[in-house]
CSV table of C-alpha atoms in Angstrom, one decimal:
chain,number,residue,atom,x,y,z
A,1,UNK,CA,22.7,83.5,-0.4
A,2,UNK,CA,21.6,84.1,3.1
A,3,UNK,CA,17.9,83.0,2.0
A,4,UNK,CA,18.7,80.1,0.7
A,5,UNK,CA,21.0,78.8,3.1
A,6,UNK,CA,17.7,79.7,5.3
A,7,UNK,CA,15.1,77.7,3.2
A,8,UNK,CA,17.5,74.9,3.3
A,9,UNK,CA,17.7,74.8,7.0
A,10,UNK,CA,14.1,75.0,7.2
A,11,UNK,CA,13.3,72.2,5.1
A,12,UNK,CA,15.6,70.0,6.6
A,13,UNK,CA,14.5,71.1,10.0
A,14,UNK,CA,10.7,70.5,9.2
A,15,UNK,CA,11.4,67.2,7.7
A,16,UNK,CA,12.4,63.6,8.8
A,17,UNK,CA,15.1,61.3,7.3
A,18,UNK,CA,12.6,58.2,6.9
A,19,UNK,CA,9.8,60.1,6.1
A,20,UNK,CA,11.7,61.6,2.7
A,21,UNK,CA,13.4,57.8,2.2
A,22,UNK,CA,10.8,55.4,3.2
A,23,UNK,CA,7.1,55.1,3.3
A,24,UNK,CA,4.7,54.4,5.7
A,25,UNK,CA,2.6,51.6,4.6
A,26,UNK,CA,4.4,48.5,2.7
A,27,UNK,CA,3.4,45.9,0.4
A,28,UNK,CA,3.8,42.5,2.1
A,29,UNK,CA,3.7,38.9,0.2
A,30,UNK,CA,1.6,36.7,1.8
A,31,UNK,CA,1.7,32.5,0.9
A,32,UNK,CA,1.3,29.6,2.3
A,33,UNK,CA,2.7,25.7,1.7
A,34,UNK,CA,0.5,24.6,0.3
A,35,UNK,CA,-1.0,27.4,-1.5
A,36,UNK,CA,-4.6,28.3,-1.8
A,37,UNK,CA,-5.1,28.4,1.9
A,38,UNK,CA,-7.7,31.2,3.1
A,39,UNK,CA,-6.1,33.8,5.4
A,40,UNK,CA,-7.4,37.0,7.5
A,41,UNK,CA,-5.1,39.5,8.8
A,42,UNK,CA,-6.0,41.3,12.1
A,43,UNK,CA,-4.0,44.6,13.5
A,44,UNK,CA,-3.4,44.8,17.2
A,45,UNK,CA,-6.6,46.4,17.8
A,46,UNK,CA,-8.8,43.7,16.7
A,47,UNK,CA,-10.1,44.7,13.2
A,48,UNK,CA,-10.1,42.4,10.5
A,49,UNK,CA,-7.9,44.3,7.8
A,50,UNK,CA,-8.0,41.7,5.1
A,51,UNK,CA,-9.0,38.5,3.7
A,52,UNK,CA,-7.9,36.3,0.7
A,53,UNK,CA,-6.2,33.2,-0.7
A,54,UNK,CA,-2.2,32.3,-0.6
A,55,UNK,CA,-0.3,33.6,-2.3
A,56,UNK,CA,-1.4,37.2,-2.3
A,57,UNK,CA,0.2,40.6,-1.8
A,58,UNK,CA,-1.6,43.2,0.7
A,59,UNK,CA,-0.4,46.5,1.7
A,60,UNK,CA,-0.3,47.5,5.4
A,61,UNK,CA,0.4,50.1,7.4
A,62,UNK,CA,3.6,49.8,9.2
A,63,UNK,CA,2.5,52.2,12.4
A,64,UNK,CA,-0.9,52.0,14.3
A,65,UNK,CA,0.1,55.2,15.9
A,66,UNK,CA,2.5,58.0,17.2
A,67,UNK,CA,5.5,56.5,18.4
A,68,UNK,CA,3.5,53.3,18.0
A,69,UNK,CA,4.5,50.3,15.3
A,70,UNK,CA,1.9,47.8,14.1
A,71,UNK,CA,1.4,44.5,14.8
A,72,UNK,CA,-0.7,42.0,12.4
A,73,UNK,CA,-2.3,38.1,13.5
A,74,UNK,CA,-2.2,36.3,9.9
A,75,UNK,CA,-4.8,33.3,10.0
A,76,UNK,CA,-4.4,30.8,7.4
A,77,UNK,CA,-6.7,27.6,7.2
A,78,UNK,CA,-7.3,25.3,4.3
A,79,UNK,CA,-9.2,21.8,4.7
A,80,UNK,CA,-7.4,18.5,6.2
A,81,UNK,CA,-4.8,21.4,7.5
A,82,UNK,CA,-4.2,22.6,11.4
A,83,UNK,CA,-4.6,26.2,11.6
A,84,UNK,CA,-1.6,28.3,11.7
A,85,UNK,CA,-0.9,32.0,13.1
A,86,UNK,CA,2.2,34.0,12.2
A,87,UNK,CA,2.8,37.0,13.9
A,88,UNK,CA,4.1,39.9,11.2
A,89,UNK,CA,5.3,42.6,13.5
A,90,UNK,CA,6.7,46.3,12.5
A,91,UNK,CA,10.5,47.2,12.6
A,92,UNK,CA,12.1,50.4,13.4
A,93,UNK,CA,13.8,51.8,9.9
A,94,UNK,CA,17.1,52.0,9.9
A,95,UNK,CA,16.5,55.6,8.0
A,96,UNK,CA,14.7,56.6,11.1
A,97,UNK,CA,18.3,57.4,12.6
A,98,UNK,CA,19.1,59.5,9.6
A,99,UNK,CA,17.5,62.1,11.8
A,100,UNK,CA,20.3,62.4,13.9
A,101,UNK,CA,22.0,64.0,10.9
A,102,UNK,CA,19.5,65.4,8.6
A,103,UNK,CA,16.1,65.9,9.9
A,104,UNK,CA,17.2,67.1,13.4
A,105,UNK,CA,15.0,66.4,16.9
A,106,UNK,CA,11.5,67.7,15.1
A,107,UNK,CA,12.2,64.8,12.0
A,108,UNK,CA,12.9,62.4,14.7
A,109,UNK,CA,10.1,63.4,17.7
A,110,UNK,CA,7.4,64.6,15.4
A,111,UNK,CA,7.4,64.1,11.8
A,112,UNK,CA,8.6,60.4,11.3
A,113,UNK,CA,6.5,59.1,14.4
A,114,UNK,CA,3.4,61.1,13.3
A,115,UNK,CA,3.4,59.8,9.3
A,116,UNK,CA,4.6,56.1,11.2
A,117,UNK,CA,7.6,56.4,8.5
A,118,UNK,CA,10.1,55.3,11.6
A,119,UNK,CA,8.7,51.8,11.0
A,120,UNK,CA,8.9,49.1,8.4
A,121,UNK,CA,7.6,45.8,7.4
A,122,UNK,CA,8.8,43.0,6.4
A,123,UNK,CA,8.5,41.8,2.7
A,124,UNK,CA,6.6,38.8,2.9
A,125,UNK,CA,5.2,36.1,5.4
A,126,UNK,CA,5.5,32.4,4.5
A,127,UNK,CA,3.4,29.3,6.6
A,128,UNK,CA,4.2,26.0,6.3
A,129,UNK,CA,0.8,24.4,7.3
A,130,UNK,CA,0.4,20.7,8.8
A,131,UNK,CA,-1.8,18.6,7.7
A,132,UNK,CA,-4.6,17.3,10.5
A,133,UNK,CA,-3.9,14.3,12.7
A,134,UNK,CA,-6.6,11.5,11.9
A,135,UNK,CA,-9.8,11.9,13.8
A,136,UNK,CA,-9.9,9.2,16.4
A,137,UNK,CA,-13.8,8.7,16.2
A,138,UNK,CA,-13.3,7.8,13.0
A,139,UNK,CA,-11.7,4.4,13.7
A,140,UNK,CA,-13.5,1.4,14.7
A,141,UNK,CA,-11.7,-1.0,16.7
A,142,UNK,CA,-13.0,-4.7,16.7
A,143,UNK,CA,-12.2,-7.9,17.4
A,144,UNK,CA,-10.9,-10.2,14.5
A,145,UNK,CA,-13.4,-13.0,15.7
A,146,UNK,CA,-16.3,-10.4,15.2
A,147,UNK,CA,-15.6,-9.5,11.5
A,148,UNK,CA,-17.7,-11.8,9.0
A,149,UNK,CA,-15.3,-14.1,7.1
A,150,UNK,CA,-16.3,-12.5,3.6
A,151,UNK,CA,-14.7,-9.2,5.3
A,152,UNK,CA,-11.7,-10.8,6.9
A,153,UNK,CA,-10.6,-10.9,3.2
A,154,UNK,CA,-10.8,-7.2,2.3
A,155,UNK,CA,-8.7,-6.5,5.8
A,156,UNK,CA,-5.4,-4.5,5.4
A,157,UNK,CA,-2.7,-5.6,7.8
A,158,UNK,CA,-1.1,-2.4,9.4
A,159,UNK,CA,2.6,-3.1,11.0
């Protein structure tokens, strides 16, 4: 009895709440309004992690180090659209504080910070995308006297 009360105590001593409940890299939706729009996900370091086409589903790492949660740049852009950057930033997991009662000060200093299982993501990441202004240069103003008369008659009043 003795020994198994200590391998008990020394699993739950050598292990952290989130890391037994939650993982460290999550699968995140990705789409756009309207769809089809190319994106490119960058982590806080710079790197290009992935490309594609909305909608799409991508897995990322939810840490980018000890003690240190990850932050992504999505950048969608589809033609006649402005484009759009949404920040998708890492959480702390709620199960993280499960240490406190059952993966003690090593689950919640060392094992859930080192396998990044102390953070989460979020499930999905949704742009509504505007479509571009009208390009100035391509207007021509002129004056009514300066239009042929066999054009005059193809002219579209605008109130």
């Amino acid at each position: 009895m003795l020994k198994l009360s200590a391998v008990i105590m020394s699993l739950a001593l050598v292990s952290g709440c989130s890391t037994i409940v939650s993982e460290s890299s999550y699968p995140v939706s990705i789409s756009s309004s309207p769809s089809q729009a190319d994106f490119v996900l960058v982590n806080r370091d710079g790197q290009q992690v992935h490309t594609g086409t909305t909608p799409d589903t991508v897995t990322l790492n939810a840490s980018s180090g000890f003690f240190k949660g990850e932050t992504y740049q999505l950048i969608l852009n589809k033609d006649g659209y402005e484009e759009k950057t949404i920040e998708i930033e890492s959480t702390v997991d709620g199960w993280y504080f499960g240490n406190i009662l059952f993966g003690g000060l090593i689950g919640m200093l060392i094992v859930d910070p080192a396998t990044g299982a102390m953070f989460k993501l979020p499930e999905g990441a949704e742009a509504q995308l505007d479509e571009k202004a009208v390009d100035a240069s391509t207007v021509t103003i002129a004056m009514i006297d300066a239009i042929p008369e066999e054009q005059r008659a193809s002219l579209i009043q605008v109130k």
